[in-house]
Coordinates of C-alpha atoms in Angstrom, one line a residue:
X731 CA -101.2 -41.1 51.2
X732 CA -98.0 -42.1 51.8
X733 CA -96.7 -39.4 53.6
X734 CA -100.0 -39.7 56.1
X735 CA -98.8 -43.3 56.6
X736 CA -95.9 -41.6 59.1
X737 CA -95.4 -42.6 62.6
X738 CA -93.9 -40.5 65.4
X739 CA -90.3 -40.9 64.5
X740 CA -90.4 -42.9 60.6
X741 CA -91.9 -43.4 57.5
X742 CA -94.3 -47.0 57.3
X743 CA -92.6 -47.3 53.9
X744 CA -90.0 -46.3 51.9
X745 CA -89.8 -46.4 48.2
X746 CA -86.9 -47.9 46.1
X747 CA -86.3 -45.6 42.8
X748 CA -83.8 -48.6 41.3
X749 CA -81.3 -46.9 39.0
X750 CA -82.1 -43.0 39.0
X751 CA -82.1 -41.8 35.6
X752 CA -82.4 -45.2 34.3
X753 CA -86.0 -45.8 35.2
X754 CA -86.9 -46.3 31.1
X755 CA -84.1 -49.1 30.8
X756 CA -85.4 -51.2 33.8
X757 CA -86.7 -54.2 31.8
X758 CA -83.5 -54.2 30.2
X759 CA -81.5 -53.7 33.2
X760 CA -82.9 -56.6 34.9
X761 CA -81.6 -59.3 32.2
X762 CA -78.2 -59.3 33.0
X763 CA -79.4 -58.9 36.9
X764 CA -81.4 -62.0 36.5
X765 CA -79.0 -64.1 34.7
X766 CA -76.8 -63.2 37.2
X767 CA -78.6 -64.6 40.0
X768 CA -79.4 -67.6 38.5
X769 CA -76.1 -68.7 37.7
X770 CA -75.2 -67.5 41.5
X771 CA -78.4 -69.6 42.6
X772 CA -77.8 -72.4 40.6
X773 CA -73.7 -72.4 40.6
X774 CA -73.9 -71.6 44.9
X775 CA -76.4 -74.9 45.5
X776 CA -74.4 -77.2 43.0
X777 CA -71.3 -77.1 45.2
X778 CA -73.3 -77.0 48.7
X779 CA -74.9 -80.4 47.0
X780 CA -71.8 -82.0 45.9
X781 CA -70.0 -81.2 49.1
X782 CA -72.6 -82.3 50.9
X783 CA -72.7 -85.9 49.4
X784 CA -69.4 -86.6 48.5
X785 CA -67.7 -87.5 52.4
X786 CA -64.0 -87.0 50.4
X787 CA -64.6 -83.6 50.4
X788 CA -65.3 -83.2 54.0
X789 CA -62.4 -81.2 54.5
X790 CA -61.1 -77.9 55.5
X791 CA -60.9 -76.4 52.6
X792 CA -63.9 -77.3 51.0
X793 CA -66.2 -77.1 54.4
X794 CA -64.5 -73.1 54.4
X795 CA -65.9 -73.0 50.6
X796 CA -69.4 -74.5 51.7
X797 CA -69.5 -71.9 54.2
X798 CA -68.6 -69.2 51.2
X799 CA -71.5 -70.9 49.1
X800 CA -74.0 -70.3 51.4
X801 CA -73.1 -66.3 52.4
X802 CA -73.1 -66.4 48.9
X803 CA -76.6 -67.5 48.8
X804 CA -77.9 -65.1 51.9
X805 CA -76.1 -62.2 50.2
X806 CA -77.4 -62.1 46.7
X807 CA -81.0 -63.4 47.4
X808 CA -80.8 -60.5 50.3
X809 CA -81.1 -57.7 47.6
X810 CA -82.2 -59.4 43.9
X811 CA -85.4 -60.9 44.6
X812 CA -86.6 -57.2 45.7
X813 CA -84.7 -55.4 42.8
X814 CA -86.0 -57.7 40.3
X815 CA -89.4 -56.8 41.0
X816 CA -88.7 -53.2 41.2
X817 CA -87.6 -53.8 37.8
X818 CA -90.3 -55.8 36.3
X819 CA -93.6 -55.1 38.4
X820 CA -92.3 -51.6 39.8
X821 CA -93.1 -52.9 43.4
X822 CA -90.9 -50.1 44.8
X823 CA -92.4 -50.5 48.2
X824 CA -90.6 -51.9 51.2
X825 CA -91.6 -51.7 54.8
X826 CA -89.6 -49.8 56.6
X827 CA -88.3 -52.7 59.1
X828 CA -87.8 -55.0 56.5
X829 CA -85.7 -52.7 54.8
X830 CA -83.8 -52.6 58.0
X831 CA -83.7 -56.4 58.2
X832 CA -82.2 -56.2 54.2
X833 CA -80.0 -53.8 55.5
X834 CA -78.8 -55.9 58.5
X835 CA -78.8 -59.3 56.6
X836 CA -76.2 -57.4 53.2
X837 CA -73.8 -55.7 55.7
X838 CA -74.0 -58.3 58.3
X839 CA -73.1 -61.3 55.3
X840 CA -70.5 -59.1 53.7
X841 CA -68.3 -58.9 57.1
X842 CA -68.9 -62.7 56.6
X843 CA -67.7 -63.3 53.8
X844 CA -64.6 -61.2 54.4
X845 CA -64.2 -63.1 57.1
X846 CA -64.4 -66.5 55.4
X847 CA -62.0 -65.3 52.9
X848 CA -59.3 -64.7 55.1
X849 CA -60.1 -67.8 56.9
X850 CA -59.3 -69.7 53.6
X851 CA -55.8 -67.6 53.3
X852 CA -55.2 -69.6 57.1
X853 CA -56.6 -72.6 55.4
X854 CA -54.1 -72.5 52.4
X855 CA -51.1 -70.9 54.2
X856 CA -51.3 -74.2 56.8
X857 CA -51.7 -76.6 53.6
X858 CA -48.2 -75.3 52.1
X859 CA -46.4 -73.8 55.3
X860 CA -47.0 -76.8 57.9
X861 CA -48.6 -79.4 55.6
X862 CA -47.8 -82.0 58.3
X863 CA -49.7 -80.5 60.5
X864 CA -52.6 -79.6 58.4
X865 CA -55.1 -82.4 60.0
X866 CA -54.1 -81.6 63.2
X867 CA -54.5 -78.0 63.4
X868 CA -57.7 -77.5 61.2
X869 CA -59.9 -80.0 63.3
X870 CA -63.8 -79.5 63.2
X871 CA -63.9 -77.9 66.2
X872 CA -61.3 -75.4 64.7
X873 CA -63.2 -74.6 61.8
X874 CA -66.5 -74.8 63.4
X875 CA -65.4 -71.9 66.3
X876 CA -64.0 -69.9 63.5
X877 CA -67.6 -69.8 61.5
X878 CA -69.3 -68.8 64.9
X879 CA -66.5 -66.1 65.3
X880 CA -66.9 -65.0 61.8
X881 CA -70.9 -64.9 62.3
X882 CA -70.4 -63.5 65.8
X883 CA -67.9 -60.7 64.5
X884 CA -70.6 -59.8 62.0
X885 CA -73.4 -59.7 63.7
X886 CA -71.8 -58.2 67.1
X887 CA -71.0 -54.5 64.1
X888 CA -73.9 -54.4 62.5
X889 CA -76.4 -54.8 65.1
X890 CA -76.3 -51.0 66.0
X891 CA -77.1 -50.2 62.7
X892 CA -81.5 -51.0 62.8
X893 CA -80.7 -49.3 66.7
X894 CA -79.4 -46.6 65.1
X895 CA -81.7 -45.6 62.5
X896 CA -84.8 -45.9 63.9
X897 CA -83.9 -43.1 66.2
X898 CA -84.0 -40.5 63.1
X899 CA -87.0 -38.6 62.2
X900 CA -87.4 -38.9 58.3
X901 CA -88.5 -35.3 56.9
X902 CA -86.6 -35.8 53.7
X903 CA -88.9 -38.0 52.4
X904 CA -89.4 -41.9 52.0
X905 CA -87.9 -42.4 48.8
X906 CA -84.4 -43.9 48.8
X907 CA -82.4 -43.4 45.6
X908 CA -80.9 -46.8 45.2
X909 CA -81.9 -50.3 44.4
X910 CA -81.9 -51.7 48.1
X911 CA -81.7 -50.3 51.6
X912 CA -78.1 -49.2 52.0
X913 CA -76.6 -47.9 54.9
X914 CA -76.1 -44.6 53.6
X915 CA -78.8 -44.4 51.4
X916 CA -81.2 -44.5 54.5
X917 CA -78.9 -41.8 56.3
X918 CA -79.1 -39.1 53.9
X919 CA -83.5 -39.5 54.5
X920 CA -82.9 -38.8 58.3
X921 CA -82.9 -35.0 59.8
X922 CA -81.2 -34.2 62.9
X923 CA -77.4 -35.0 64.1
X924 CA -76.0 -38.4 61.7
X925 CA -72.4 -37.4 62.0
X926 CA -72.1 -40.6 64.4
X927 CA -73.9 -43.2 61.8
X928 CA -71.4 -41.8 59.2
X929 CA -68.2 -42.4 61.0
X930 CA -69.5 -45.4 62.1
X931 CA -70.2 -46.8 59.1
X932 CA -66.9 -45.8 57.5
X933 CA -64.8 -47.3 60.9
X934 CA -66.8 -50.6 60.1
X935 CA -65.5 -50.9 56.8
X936 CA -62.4 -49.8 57.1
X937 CA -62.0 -51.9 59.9
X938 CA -63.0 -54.9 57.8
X939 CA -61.5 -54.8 54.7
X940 CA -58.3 -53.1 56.6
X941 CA -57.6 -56.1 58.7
X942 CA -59.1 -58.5 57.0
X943 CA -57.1 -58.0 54.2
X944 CA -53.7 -56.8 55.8
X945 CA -54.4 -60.5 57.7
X946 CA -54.7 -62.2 53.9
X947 CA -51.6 -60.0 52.4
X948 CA -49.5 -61.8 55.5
X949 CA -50.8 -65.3 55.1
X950 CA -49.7 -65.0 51.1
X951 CA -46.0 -63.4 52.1
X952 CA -45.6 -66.3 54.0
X953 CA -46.8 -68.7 51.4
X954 CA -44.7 -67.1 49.0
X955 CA -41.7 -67.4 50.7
X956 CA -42.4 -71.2 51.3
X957 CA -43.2 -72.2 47.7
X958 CA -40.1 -70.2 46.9
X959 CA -38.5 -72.6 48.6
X960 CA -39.5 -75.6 47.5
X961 CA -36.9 -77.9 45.2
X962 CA -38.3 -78.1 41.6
X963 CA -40.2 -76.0 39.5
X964 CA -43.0 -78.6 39.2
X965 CA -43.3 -78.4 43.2
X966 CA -43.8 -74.9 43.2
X967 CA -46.3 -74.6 40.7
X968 CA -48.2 -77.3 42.1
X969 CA -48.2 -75.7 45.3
X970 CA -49.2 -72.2 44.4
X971 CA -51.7 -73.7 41.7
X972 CA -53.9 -74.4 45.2
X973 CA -54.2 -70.7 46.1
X974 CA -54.9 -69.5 42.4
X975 CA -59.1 -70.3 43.3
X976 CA -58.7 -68.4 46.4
X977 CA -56.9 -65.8 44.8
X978 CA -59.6 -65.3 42.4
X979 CA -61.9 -65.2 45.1
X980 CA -60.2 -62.3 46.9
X981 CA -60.4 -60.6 43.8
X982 CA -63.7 -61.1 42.8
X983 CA -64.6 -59.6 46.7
X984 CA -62.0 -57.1 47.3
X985 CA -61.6 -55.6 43.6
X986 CA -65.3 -54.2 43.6
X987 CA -64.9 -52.5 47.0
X988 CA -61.9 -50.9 46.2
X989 CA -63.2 -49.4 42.9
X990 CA -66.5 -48.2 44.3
X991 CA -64.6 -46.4 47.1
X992 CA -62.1 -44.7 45.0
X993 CA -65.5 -43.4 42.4
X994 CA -66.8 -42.1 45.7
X995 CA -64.2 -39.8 46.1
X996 CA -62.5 -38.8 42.7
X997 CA -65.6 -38.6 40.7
X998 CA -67.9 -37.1 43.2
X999 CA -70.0 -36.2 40.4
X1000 CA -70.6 -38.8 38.5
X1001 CA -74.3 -39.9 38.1
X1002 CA -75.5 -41.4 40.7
X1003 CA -76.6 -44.9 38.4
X1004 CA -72.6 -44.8 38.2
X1005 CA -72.2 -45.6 41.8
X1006 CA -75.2 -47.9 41.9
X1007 CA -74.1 -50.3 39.3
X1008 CA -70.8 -50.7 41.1
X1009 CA -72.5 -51.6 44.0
X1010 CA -74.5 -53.5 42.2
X1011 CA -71.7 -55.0 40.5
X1012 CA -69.8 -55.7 44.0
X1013 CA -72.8 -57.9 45.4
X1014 CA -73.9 -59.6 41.8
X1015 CA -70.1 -60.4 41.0
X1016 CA -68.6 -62.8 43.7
X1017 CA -71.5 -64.8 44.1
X1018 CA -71.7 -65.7 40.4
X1019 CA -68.1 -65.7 40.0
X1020 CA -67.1 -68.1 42.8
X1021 CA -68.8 -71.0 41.8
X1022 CA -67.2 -71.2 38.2
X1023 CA -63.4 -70.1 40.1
X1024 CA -63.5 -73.2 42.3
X1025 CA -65.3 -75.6 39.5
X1026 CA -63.0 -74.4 36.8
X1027 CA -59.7 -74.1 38.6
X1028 CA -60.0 -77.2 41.6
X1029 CA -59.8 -80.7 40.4
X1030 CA -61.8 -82.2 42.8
X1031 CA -64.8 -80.0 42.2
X1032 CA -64.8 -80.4 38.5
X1033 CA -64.4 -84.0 38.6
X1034 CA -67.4 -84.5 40.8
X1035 CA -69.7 -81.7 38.7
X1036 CA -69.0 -83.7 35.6
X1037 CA -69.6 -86.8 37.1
X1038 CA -72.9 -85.3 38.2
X1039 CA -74.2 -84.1 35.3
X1040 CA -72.6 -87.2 32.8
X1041 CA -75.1 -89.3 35.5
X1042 CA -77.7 -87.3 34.2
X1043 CA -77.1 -87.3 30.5
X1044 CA -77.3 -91.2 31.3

């Protein structure tokens, strides 16, 4: 039945297999999956909330964060809600443009987040290079032209991608091994000539993590160098003890990336639930993580979620 549903050129559906191999350990799989998207739910929304309300915290670098909170958001409830119920109802089933649309929406937020990243490294290497002129150069306008660029960046890559695909006949079948509609995971279904989706997709990320992060490694050089400066100890651990949330951040992002690409090439033949969790781990892990970073490690945010919930215990 499935493979009658077929038009001229794709599949109606495709089916999602989860974690191949791991099919029996679904149930408890999705446990860890689920608490992890509820802390990244309920962690993401409690700073959009408190930044939202609290007019002290209209600033640059919490406005940068509120924009991290919310590709947060987009990113994790892009994939889980669908791999949950793979998990717990085996609704495997996607159509085959809204597994385009997941695909666009994962890559698309991802580039955004990188973006937002390093536009926090600006944020931070202003605060403790040219802290006089902190106001001045990161106006509204400023930071509201670099979230368009970020978005427009994002959106301007991975637009081809839906394009691209539906251009492929699928005669290898509708049934994608992987918990979501990767990139690449799609690919390998297609016949015909995909040597230009594949170099695509690997200039993309290269591109992005590449600059992007070559862009944050300069921005910390330079703050380096000006902390070093400073007079007293005290001074120079007060002014790096700004970037340590950041830091974390970058981490968080660029530590899973790094680790899934290296797998992909030195242990080729792993199993192939080894390179799903750790992509798996790279989209469940900064969204969960952030929130705790920034309301463990920044005063302000820590203050205000305590005096949120002490209101409540009231």
């Amino acid at each position: 039945m499935l493979l009658s549903n077929v038009t001229s050129t794709h599949p109606a559906i495709f089916l999602l297999m989860g974690i191949p191999g791991l099919e029996h350990l679904h149930v408890w799989i999705s446990i860890p999956f689920c608490s992890a998207y509820t802390l990244a739910v309920l962690g993401n929304c409690t700073l959009l909330i408190i930044i939202q309300v609290d007019a002290a915290l209209h600033e640059p670098m919490y406005l940068f964060l509120a924009m991290l909170a919310t590709i947060d958001l987009v990113l994790s409830s892009t994939t889980l809600p669908k791999m949950l119920a793979i998990f717990w109802f085996k609704d495997r089933e996607i159509n085959f443009y809204a597994c385009l649309v997941q695909m666009f929406f994962l890559h698309s937020f991802s580039i955004m987040e990188s973006a937002v990243l390093l536009a926090m490294a600006f944020d931070r290497y202003v605060a403790i290079c040219k802290p006089l002129h902190y106001t001045t150069v990161l106006t509204r306008t400023l930071i509201t032209k670099i979230g368009i660029a970020a978005m427009a960046r994002a959106v301007t890559l991975m637009t081809p991608l839906p394009f691209l695909l539906r251009r492929f006949h699928y005669c290898r079948g509708p049934v994608i091994a992987h918990c979501y509609c990767e990139h690449m995971a799609v690919v390998r279904l297609a016949c015909g000539d995909t040597r230009f989706n594949n170099i695509y997709g690997i200039a993309v990320a290269m591109f992005i993590v590449v600059l992007d992060l070559l862009f944050v490694i300069l921005s910390y050089i330079f703050i380096l160098q000006a902390v070093l400066q400073l007079a007293s100890q005290e001074a120079r651990y007060k002014a790096f003890g700004t970037c340590v949330s950041h830091i974390g951040a970058i981490l968080a992002f660029y530590t899973p990336v790094v680790i899934s690409s290296v797998m992909h090439r030195v242990a080729r033949r792993a199993a192939p639930h080894v390179h799903i969790f750790l992509a798996n781990f790279y989209l469940l892990f900064p969204p969960m993580i952030n929130p705790i970073i920034y309301g463990v490690k920044t005063k302000q945010i820590r203050e205000r979620v305590l005096r949120l919930f002490l209101r409540k215990d009231v």
